[in-house]
mmCIF file of C-alpha atoms (C1' of nucleotides) in Angstrom:
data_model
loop_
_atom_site.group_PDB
_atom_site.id
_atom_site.type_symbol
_atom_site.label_atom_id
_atom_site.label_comp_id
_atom_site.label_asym_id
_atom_site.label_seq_id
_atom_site.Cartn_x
_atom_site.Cartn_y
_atom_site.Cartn_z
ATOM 1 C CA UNK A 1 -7.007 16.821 17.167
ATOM 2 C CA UNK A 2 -9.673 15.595 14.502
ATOM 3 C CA UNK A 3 -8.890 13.283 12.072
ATOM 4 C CA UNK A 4 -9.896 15.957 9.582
ATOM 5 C CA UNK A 5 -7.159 18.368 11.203
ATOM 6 C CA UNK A 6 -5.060 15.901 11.183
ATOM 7 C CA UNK A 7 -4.901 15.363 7.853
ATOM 8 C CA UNK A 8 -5.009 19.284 6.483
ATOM 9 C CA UNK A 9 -1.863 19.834 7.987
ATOM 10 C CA UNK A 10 1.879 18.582 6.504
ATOM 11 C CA UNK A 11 1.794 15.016 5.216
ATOM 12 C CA UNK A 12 5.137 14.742 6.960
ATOM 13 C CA UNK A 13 3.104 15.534 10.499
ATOM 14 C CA UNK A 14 -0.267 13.097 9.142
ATOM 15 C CA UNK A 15 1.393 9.932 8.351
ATOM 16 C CA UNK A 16 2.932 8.949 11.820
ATOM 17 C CA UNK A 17 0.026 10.677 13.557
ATOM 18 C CA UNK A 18 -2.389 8.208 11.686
ATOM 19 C CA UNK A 19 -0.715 5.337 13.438
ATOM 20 C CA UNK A 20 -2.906 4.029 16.177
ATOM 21 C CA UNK A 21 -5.830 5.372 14.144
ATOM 22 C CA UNK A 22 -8.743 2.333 13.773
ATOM 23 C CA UNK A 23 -10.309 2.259 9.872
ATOM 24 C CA UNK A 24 -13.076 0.712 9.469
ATOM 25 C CA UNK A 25 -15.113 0.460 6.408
ATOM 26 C CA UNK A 26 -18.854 -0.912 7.188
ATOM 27 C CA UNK A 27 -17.792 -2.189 10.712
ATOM 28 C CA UNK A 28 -14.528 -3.974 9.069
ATOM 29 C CA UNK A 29 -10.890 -3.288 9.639
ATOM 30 C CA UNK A 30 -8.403 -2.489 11.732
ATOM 31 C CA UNK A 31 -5.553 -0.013 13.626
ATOM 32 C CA UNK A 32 -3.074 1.389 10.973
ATOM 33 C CA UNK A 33 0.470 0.475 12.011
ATOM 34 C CA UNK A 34 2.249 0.939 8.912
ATOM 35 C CA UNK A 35 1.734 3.910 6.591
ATOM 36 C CA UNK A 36 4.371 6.074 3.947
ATOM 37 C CA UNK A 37 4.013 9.381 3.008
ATOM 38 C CA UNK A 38 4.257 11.238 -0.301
ATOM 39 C CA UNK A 39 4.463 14.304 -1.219
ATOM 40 C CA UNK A 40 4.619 16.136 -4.235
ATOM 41 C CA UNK A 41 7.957 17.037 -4.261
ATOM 42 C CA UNK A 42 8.781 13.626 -4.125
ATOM 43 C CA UNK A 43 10.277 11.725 -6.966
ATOM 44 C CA UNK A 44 8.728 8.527 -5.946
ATOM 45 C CA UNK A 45 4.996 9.819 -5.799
ATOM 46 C CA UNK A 46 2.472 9.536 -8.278
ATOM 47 C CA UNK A 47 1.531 13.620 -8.045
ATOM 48 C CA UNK A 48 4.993 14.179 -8.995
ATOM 49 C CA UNK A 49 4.289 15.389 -12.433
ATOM 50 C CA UNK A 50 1.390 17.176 -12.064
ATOM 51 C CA UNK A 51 -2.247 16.340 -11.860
ATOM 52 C CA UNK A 52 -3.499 13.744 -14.374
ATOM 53 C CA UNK A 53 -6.985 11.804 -14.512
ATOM 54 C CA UNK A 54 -5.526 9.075 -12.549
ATOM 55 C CA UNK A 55 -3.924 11.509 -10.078
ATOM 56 C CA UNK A 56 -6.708 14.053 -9.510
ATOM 57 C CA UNK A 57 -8.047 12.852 -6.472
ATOM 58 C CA UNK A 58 -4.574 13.637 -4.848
ATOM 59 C CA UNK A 59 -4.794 17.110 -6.029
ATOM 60 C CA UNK A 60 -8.750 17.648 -4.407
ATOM 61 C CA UNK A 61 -9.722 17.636 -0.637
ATOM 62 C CA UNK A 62 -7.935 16.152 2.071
ATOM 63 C CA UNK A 63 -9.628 13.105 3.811
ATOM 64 C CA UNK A 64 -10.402 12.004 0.364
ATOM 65 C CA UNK A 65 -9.264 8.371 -0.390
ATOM 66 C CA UNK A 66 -6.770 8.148 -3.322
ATOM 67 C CA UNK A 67 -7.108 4.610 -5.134
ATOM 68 C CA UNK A 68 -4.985 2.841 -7.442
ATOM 69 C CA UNK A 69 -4.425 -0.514 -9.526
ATOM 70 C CA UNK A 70 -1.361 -1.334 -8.451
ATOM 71 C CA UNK A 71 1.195 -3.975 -10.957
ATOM 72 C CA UNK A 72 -2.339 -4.762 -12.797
ATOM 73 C CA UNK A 73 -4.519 -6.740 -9.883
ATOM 74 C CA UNK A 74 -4.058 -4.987 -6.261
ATOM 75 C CA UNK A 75 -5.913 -1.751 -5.305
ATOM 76 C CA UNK A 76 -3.953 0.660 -3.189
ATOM 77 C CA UNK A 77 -5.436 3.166 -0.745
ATOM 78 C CA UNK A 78 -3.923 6.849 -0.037
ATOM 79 C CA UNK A 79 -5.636 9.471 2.517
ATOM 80 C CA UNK A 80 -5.225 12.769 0.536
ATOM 81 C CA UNK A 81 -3.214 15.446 2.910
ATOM 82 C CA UNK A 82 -2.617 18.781 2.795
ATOM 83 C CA UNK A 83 -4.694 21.282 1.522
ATOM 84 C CA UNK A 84 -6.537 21.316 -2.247
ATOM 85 C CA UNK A 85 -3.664 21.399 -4.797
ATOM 86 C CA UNK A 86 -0.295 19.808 -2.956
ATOM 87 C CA UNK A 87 -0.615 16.646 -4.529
ATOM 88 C CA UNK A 88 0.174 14.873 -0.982
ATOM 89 C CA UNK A 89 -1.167 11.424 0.516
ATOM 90 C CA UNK A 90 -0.378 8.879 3.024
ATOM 91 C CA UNK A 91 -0.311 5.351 1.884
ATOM 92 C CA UNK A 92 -2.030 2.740 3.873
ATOM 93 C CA UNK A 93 0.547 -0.440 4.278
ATOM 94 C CA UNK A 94 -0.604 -2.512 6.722
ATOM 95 C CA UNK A 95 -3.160 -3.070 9.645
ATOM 96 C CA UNK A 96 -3.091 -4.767 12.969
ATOM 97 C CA UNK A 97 -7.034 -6.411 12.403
ATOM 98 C CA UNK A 98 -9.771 -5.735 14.934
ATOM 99 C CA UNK A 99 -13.389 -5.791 13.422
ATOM 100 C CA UNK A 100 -14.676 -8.625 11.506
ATOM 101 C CA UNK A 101 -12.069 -11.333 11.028
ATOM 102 C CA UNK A 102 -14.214 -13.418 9.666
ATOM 103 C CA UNK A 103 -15.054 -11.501 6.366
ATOM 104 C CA UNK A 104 -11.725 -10.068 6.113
ATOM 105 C CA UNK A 105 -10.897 -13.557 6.089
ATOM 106 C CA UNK A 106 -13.184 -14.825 3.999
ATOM 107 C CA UNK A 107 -12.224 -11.807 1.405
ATOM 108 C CA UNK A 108 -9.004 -13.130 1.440
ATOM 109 C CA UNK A 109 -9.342 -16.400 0.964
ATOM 110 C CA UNK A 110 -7.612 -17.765 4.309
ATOM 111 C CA UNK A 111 -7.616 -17.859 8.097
ATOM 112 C CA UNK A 112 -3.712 -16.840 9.063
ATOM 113 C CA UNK A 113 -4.634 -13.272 11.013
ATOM 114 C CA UNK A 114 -1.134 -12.273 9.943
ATOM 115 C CA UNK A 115 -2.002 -12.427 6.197
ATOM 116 C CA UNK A 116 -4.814 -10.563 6.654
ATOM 117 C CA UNK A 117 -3.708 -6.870 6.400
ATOM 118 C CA UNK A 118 0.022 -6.562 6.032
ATOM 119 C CA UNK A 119 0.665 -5.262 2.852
ATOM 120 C CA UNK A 120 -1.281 -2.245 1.072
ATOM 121 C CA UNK A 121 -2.738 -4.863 -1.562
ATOM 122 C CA UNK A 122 -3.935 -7.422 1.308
ATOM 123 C CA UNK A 123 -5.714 -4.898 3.437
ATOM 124 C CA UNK A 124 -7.568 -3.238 0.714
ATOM 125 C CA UNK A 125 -9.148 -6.513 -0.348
ATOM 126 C CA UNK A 126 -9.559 -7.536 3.236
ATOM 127 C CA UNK A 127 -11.720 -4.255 4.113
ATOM 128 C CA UNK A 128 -13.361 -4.374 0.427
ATOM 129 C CA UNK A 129 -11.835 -0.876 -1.082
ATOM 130 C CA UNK A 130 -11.719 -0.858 -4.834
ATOM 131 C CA UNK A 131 -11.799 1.451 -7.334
ATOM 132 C CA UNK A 132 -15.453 2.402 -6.930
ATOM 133 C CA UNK A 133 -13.995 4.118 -3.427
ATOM 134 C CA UNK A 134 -11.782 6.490 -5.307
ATOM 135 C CA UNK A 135 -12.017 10.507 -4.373
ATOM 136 C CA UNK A 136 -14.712 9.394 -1.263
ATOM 137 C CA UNK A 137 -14.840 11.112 1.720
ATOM 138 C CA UNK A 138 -13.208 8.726 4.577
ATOM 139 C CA UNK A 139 -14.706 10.648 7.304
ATOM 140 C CA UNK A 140 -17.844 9.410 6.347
ATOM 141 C CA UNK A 141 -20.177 6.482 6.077
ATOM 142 C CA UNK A 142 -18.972 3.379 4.678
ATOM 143 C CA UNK A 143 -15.860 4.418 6.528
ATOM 144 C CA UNK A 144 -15.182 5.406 10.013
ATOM 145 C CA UNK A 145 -12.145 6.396 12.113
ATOM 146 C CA UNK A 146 -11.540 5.868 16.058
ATOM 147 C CA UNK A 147 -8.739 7.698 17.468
ATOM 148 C CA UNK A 148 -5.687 5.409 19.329
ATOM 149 C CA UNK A 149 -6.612 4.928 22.692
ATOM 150 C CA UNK A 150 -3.006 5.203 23.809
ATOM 151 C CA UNK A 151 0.134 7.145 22.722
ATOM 152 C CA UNK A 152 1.560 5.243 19.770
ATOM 153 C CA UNK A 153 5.416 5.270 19.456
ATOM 154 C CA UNK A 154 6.487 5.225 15.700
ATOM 155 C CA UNK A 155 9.317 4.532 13.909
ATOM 156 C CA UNK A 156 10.483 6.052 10.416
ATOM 157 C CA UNK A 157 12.480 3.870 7.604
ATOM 158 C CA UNK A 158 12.711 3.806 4.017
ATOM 159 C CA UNK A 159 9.677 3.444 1.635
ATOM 160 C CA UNK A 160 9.178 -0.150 0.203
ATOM 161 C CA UNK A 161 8.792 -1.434 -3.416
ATOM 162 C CA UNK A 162 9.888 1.719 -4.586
ATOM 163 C CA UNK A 163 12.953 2.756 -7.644
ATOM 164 C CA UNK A 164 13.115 6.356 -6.843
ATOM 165 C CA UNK A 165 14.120 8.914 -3.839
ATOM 166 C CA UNK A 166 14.717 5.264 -1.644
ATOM 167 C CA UNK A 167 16.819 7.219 0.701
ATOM 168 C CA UNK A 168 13.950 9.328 2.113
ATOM 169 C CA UNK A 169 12.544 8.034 5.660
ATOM 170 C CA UNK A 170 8.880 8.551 4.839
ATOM 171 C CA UNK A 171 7.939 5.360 6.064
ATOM 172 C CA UNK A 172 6.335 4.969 9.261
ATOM 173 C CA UNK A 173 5.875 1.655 11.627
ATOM 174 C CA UNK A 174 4.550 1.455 15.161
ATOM 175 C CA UNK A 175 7.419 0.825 17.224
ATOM 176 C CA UNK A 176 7.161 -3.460 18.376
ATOM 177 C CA UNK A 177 4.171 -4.462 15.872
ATOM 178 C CA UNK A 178 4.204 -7.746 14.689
ATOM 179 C CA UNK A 179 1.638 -6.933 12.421
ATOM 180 C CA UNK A 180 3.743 -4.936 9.145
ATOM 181 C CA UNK A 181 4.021 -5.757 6.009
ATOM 182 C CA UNK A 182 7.960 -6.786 6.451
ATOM 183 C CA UNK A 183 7.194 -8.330 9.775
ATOM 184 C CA UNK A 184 7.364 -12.064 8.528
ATOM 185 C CA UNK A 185 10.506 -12.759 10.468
ATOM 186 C CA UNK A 186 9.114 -14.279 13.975
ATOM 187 C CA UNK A 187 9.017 -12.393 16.661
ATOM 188 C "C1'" DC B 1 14.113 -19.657 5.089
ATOM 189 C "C1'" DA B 2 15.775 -17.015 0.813
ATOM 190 C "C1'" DG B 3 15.394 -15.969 -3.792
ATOM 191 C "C1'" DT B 4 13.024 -15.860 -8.247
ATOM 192 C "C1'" DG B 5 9.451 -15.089 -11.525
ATOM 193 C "C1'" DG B 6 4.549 -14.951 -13.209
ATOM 194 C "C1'" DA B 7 0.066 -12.731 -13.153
ATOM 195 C "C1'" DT B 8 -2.204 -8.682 -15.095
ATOM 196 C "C1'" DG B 9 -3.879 -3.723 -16.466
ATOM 197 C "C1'" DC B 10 -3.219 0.926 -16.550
ATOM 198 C "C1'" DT B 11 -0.257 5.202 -17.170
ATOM 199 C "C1'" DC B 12 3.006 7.614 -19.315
ATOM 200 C "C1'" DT B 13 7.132 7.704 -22.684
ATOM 201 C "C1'" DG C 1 6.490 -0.551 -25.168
ATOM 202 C "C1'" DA C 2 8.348 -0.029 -20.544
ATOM 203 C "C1'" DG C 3 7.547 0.201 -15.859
ATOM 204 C "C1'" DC C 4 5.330 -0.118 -11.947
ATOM 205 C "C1'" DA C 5 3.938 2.576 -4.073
ATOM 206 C "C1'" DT C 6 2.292 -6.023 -5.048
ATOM 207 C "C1'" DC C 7 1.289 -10.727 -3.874
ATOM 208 C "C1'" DC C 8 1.786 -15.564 -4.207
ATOM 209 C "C1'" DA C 9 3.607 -19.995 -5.611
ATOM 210 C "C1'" DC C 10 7.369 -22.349 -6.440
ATOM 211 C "C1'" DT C 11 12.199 -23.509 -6.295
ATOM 212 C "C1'" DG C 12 16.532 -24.753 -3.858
ATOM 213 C "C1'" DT C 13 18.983 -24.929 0.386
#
DNA sequence: CAGTGGATGCTCT
DNA sequence: GAGCATCCACTGT
């Protein structure tokens, strides 16, 4: 299965299949081991009224990146799923880095690995994604995408930092990481 | 370690 | 004018 494939089919079926997947974005980044899916009939997602300008991109092509300003300072980063119209994306929350600590760190500001990626804020300053990446194509260059080299076992829970449809499981973690955005209890 | 609140800008009511 | 798909610093134990 291509990424591409991948991510034409149901949201529901994308989001834990992209854990395990490597992003990179010009040789920086890591393996996805947290993601959350929305879709549009889904209270708690952004396409749930309809297109608007901000929205658009989630309405286009999948494998299209979906960016947002989240509370005023972080970017966000969706992968648009589904085919043209559905309104569906999987949110990137955390990765497990693997390519380029060093800038990632130096993006950041500090040297804890931990801090680097776990949270859908962190990791888009740590690879560099802003606003400027909205509606591109992420199965091409700057990005790139290696497939898990192993079965990944994942585990759904409920969606984070969210008011709205809390109860839904759309949340997806790779079973044992210590590398998630609510992972700062030791291990 | 847990809990709280400030920063900061854009979208939609 | 409210409300965020957040992060960090700071407080009090």
């Amino acid at each position: 299965m291509t990424f591409a494939e991948l991510v034409a089919g149901s949201v529901h079926d994308a989001a834990p299949a992209l854990v395990g997947w490597t992003l990179l974005v010009d040789g920086v980044g890591g393996r996805i081991v947290e993601v959350e899916a929305y879709a549009q009939d889904d209270e708690a997602s952004h396409s749930f009224r309809g297109p608007t300008p901000r929205t658009a991109v989630m309405f286009g092509d999948p494998g299209h990146l979906y960016v947002y300003r989240s509370y005023g300072l972080h970017w966000c980063a969706n992968v648009v799923c589904e085919e043209r119209g559905r309104g569906a994306a999987v949110l990137l929350r955390a990765l497990e880095p693997t390519h380029g600590l060093d800038v990632m760190s130096t993006r950041r500001g500090l040297d804890e690995p931990r801090l680097l990626c776990s949270g859908p804020g962190r990791l888009t300053q740590a690879l560099g994604i802003t606003s400027e990446h909205g509606g591109a194509d992420i199965t091409a260059p700057p990005f790139e995408l290696l497939p898990p080299v192993a079965p990944v076992e994942v585990e759904p829970s409920s969606r984070i930092g969210i008011s709205r449809a809390v109860d839904r499981p759309w949340r997806y973690v790779e079973a044992g990481t210590s590398w998630s955005s609510r992972a700062r209890r030791a291990a």
